[in-house]
PDB file of C-alpha atoms in Angstrom:
ATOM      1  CA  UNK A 993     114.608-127.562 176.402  1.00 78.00           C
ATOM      2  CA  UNK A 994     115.755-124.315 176.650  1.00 81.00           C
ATOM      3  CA  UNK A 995     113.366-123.235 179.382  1.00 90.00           C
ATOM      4  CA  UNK A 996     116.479-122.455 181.947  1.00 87.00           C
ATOM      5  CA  UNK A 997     120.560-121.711 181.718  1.00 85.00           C
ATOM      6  CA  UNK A 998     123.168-122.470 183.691  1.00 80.00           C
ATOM      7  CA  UNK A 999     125.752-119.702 183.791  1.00 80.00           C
ATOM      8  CA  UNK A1000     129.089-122.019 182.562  1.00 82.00           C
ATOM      9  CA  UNK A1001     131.740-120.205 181.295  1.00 84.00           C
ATOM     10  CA  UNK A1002     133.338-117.311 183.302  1.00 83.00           C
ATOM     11  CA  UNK A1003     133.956-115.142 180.217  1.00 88.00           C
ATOM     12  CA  UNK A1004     132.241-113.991 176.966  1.00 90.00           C
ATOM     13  CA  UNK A1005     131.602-116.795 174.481  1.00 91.00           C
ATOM     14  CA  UNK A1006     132.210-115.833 170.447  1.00 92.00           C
ATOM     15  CA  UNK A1007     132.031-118.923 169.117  1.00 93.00           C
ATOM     16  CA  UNK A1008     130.495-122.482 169.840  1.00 93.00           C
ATOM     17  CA  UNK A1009     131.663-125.502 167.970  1.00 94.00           C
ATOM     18  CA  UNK A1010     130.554-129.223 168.708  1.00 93.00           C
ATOM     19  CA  UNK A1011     133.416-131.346 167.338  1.00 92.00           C
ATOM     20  CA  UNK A1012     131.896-135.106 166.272  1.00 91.00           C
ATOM     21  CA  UNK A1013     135.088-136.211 165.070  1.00 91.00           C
ATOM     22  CA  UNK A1014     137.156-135.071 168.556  1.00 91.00           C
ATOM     23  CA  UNK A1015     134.060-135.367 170.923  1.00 91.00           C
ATOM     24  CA  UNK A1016     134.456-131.834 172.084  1.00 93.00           C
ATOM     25  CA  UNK A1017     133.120-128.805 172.393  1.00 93.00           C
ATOM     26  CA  UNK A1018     134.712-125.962 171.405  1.00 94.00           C
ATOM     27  CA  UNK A1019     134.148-122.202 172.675  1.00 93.00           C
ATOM     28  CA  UNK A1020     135.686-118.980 170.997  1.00 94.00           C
ATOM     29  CA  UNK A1021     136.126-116.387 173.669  1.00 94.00           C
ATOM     30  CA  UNK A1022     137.884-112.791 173.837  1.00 94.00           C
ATOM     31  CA  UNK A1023     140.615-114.276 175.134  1.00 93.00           C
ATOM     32  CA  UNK A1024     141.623-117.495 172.765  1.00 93.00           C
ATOM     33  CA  UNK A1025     139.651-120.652 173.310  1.00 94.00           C
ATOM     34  CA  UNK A1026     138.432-123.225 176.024  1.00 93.00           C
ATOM     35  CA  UNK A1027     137.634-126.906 175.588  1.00 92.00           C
ATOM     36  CA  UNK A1028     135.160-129.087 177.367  1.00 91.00           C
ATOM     37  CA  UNK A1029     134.754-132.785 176.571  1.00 86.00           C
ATOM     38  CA  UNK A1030     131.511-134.713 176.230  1.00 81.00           C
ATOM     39  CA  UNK A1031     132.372-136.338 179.780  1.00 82.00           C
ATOM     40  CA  UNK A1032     132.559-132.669 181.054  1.00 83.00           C
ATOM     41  CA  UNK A1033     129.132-132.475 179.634  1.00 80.00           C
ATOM     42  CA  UNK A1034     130.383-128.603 178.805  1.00 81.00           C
ATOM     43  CA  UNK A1035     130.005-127.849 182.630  1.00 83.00           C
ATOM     44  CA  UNK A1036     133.864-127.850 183.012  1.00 86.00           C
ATOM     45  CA  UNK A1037     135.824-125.700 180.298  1.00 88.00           C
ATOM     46  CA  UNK A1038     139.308-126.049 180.277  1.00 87.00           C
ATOM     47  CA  UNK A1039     142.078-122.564 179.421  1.00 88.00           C
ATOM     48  CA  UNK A1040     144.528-124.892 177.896  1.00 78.00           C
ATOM     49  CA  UNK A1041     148.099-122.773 177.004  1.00 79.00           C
ATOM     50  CA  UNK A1042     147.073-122.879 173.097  1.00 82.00           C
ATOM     51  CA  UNK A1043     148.752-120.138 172.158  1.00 86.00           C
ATOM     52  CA  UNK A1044     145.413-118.423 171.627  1.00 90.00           C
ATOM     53  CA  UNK A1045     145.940-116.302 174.737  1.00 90.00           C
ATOM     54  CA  UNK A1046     145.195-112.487 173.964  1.00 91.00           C
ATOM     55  CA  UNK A1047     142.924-113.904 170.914  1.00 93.00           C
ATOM     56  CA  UNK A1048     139.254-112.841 170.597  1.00 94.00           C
ATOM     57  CA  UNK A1049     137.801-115.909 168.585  1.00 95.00           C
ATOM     58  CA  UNK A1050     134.988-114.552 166.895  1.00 95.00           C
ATOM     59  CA  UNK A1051     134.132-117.655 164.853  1.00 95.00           C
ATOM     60  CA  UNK A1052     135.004-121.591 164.381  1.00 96.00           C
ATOM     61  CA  UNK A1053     134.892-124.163 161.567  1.00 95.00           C
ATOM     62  CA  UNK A1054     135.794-127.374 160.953  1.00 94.00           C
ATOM     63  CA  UNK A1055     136.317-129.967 158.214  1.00 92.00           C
ATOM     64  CA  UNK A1056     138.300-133.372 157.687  1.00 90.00           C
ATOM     65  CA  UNK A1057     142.260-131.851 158.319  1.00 90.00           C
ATOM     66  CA  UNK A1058     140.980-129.896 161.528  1.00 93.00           C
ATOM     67  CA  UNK A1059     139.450-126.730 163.305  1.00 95.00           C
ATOM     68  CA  UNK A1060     139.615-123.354 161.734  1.00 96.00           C
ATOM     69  CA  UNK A1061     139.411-119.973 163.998  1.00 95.00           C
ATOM     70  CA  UNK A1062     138.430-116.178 162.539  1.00 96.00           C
ATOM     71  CA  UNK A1063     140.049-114.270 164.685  1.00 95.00           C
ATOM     72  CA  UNK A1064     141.102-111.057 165.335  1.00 95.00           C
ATOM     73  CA  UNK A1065     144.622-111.294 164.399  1.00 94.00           C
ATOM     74  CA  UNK A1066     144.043-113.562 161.366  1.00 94.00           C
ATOM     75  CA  UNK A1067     143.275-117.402 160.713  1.00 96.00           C
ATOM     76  CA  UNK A1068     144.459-119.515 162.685  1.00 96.00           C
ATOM     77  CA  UNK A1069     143.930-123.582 163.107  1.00 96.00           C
ATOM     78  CA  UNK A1070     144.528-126.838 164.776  1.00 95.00           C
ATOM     79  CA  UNK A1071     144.062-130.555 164.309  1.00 92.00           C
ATOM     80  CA  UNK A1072     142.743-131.219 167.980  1.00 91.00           C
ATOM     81  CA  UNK A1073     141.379-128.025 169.318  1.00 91.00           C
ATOM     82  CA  UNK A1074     144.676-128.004 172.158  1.00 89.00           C
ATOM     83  CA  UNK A1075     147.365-126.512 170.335  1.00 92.00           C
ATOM     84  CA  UNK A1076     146.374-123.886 168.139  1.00 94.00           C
ATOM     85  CA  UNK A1077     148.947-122.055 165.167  1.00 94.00           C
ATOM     86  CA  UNK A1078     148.234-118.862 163.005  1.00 95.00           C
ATOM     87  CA  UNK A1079     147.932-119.514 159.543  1.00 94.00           C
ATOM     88  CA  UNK A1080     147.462-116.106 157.955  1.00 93.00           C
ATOM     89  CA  UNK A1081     148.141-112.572 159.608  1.00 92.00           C
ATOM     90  CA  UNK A1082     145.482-110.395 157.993  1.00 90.00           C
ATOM     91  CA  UNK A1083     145.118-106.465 158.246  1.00 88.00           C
ATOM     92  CA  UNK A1084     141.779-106.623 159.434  1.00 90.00           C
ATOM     93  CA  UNK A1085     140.180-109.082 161.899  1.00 94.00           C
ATOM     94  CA  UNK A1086     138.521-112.476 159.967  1.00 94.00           C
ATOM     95  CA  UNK A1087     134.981-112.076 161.119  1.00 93.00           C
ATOM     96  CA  UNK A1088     133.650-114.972 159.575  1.00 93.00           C
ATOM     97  CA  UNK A1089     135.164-118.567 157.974  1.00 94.00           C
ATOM     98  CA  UNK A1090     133.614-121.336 156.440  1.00 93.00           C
ATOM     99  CA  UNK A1091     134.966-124.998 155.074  1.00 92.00           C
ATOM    100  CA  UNK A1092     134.516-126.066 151.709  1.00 89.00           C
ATOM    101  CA  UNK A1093     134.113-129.924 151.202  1.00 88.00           C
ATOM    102  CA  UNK A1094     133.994-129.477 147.787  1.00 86.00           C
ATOM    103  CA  UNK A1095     137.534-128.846 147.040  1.00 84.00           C
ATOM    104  CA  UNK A1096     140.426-130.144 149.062  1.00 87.00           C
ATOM    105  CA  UNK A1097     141.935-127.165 151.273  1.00 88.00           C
ATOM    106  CA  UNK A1098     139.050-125.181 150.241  1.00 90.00           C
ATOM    107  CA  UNK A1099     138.118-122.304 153.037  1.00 91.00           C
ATOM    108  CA  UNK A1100     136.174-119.287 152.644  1.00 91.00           C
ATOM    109  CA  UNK A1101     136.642-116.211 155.184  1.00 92.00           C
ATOM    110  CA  UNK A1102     136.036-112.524 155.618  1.00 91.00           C
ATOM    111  CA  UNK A1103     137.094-109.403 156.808  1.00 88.00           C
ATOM    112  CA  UNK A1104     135.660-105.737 157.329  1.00 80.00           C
ATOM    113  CA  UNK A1105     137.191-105.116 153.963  1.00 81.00           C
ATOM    114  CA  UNK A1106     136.056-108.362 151.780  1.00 84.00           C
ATOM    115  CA  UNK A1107     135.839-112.042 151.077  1.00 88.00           C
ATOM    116  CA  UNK A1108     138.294-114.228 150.334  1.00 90.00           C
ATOM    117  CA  UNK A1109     139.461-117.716 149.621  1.00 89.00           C
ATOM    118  CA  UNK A1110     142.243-120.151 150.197  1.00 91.00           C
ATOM    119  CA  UNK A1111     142.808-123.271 148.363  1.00 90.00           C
ATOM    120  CA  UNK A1112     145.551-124.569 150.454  1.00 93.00           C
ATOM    121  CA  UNK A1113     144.279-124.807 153.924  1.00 91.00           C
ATOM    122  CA  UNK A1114     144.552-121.352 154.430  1.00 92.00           C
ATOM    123  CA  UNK A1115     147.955-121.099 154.196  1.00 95.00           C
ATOM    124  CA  UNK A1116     147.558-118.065 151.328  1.00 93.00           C
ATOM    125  CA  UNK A1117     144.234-116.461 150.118  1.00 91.00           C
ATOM    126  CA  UNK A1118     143.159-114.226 147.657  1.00 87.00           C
ATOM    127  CA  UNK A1119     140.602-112.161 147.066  1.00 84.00           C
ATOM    128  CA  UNK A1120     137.045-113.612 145.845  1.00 80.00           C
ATOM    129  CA  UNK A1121     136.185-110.731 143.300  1.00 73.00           C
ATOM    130  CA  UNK A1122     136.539-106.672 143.530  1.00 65.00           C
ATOM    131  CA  UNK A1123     132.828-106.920 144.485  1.00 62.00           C
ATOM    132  CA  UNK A1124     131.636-104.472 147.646  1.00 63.00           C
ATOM    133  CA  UNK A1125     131.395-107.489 149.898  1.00 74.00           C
ATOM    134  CA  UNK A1126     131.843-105.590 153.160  1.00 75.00           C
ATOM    135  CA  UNK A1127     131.082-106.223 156.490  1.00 80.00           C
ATOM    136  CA  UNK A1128     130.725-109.810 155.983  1.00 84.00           C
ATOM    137  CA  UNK A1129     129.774-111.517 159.229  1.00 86.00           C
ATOM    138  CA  UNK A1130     128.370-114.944 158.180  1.00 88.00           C
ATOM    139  CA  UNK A1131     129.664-116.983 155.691  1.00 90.00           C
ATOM    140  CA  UNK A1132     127.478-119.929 154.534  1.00 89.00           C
ATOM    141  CA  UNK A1133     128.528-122.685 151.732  1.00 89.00           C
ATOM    142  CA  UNK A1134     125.284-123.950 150.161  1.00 90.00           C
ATOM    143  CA  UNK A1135     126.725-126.304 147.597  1.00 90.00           C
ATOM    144  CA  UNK A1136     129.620-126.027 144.889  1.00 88.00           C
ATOM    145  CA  UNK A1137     130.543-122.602 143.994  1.00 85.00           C
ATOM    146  CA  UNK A1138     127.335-121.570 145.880  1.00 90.00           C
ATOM    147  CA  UNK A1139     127.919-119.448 149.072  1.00 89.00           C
ATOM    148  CA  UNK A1140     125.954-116.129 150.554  1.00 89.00           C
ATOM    149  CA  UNK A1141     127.430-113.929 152.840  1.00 88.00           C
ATOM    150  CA  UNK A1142     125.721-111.678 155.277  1.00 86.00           C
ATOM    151  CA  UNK A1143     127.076-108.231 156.300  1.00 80.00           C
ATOM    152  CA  UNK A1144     126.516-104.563 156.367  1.00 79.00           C
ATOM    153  CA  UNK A1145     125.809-103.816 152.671  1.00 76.00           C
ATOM    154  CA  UNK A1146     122.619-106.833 153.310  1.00 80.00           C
ATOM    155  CA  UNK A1147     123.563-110.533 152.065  1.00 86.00           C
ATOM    156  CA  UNK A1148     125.084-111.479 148.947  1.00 86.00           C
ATOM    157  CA  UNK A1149     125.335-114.584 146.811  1.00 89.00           C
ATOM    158  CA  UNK A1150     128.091-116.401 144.540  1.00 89.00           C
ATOM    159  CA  UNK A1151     127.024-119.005 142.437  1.00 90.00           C
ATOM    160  CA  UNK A1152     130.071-119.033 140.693  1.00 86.00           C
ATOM    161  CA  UNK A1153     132.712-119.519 143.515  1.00 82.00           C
ATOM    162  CA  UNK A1154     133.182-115.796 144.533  1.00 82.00           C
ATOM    163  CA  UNK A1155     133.946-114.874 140.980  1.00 81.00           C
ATOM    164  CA  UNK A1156     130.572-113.078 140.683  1.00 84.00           C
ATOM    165  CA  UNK A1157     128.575-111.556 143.879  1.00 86.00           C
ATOM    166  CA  UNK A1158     124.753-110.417 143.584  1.00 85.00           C
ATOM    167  CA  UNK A1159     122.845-109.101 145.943  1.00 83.00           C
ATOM    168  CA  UNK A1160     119.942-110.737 147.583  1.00 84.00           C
ATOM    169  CA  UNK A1161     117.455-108.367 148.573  1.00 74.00           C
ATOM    170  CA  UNK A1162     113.819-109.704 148.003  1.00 73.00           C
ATOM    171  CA  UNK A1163     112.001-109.511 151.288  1.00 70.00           C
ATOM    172  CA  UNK A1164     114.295-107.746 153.660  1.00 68.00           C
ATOM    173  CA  UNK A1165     112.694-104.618 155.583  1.00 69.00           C
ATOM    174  CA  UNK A1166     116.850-103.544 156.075  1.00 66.00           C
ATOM    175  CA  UNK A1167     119.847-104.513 154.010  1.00 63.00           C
ATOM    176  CA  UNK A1168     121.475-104.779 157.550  1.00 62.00           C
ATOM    177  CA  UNK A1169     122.569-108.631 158.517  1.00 60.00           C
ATOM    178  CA  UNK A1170     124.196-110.545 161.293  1.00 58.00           C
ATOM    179  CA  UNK A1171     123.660-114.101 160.205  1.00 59.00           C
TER     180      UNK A1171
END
């Protein structure tokens, strides 16, 4: 219940991703990913050649077509969390992704510089809006065409599918926000 750890994993963790659908867990590292199955009981993390070597994973999503990775060299995915494939080199790292089960391919993700979306799998993106939506570390979809982000400049909120960002300030003591 949380009262003691066990140290597990021999290198900095990024990202943590329980996998129903592939009965795994998945762990985002600075240096790609590592898998541990449910008979592993995430005691035993494998360093499969992925192609993620070199990689800092800084955050995972899935949805029905498979795993998504924000990365530092772009987006990257894979159907079965063992053989992973960029899908878009970006300029700036992708701090943050999120699925959108709303609309088929749908993904949100960020960088330093703004949010963006893809349509296609993540294949191509474009930008959301020419809002200041910077330093966007979480990414949160809260129902259709409804998703806040969290960042530097405080969190912000589309209703309108990243057309339209306001932000959401009521109640903070610092527009500051990690998640």
């Amino acid at each position: 219940l949380g009262v003691t750890f066990d140290h597990v994993l021999d290198i900095p963790v990024t990202a943590l991703l329980w996998s129903s659908s592939l009965q795994i867990w998945i762990a985002g590292t600075r240096d790609g990913v590592r898998v541990s199955t449910r008979a592993m009981e995430a005691r035993v993390w494998i360093d499969g050649e992925d192609g993620t070597e070199g990689v800092t994973v800084l955050e995972l999503a899935q949805d029905e077509y498979g795993l998504y990775g924000a990365t530092s060299t772009g987006l990257w995915f894979s159907n079965d969390a063992q053989d992973w494939t960029q899908r878009l080199a970006t300029d700036h790292p992708v701090m943050a992704v999120a699925t959108d089960p709303d609309w088929d391919g749908g993904i949100w993700f960020s960088t330093a510089a703004n949010v963006f979306r893809s349509d296609d799998g993540g294949w191509s993106a474009r930008l959301t809006s020419e809002a200041p939506v910077h330093g966007v570390v979480a990414l949160n979809r809260v129902g259709p065409g409804h998703v806040i982000a969290s960042g530097s400049d405080g969190p912000w909120e589309s209703m309108d599918g990243g057309v339209t960002w306001l932000p959401v300030t009521r109640g903070l003591s610092s527009p500051d926000c990690r998640g």
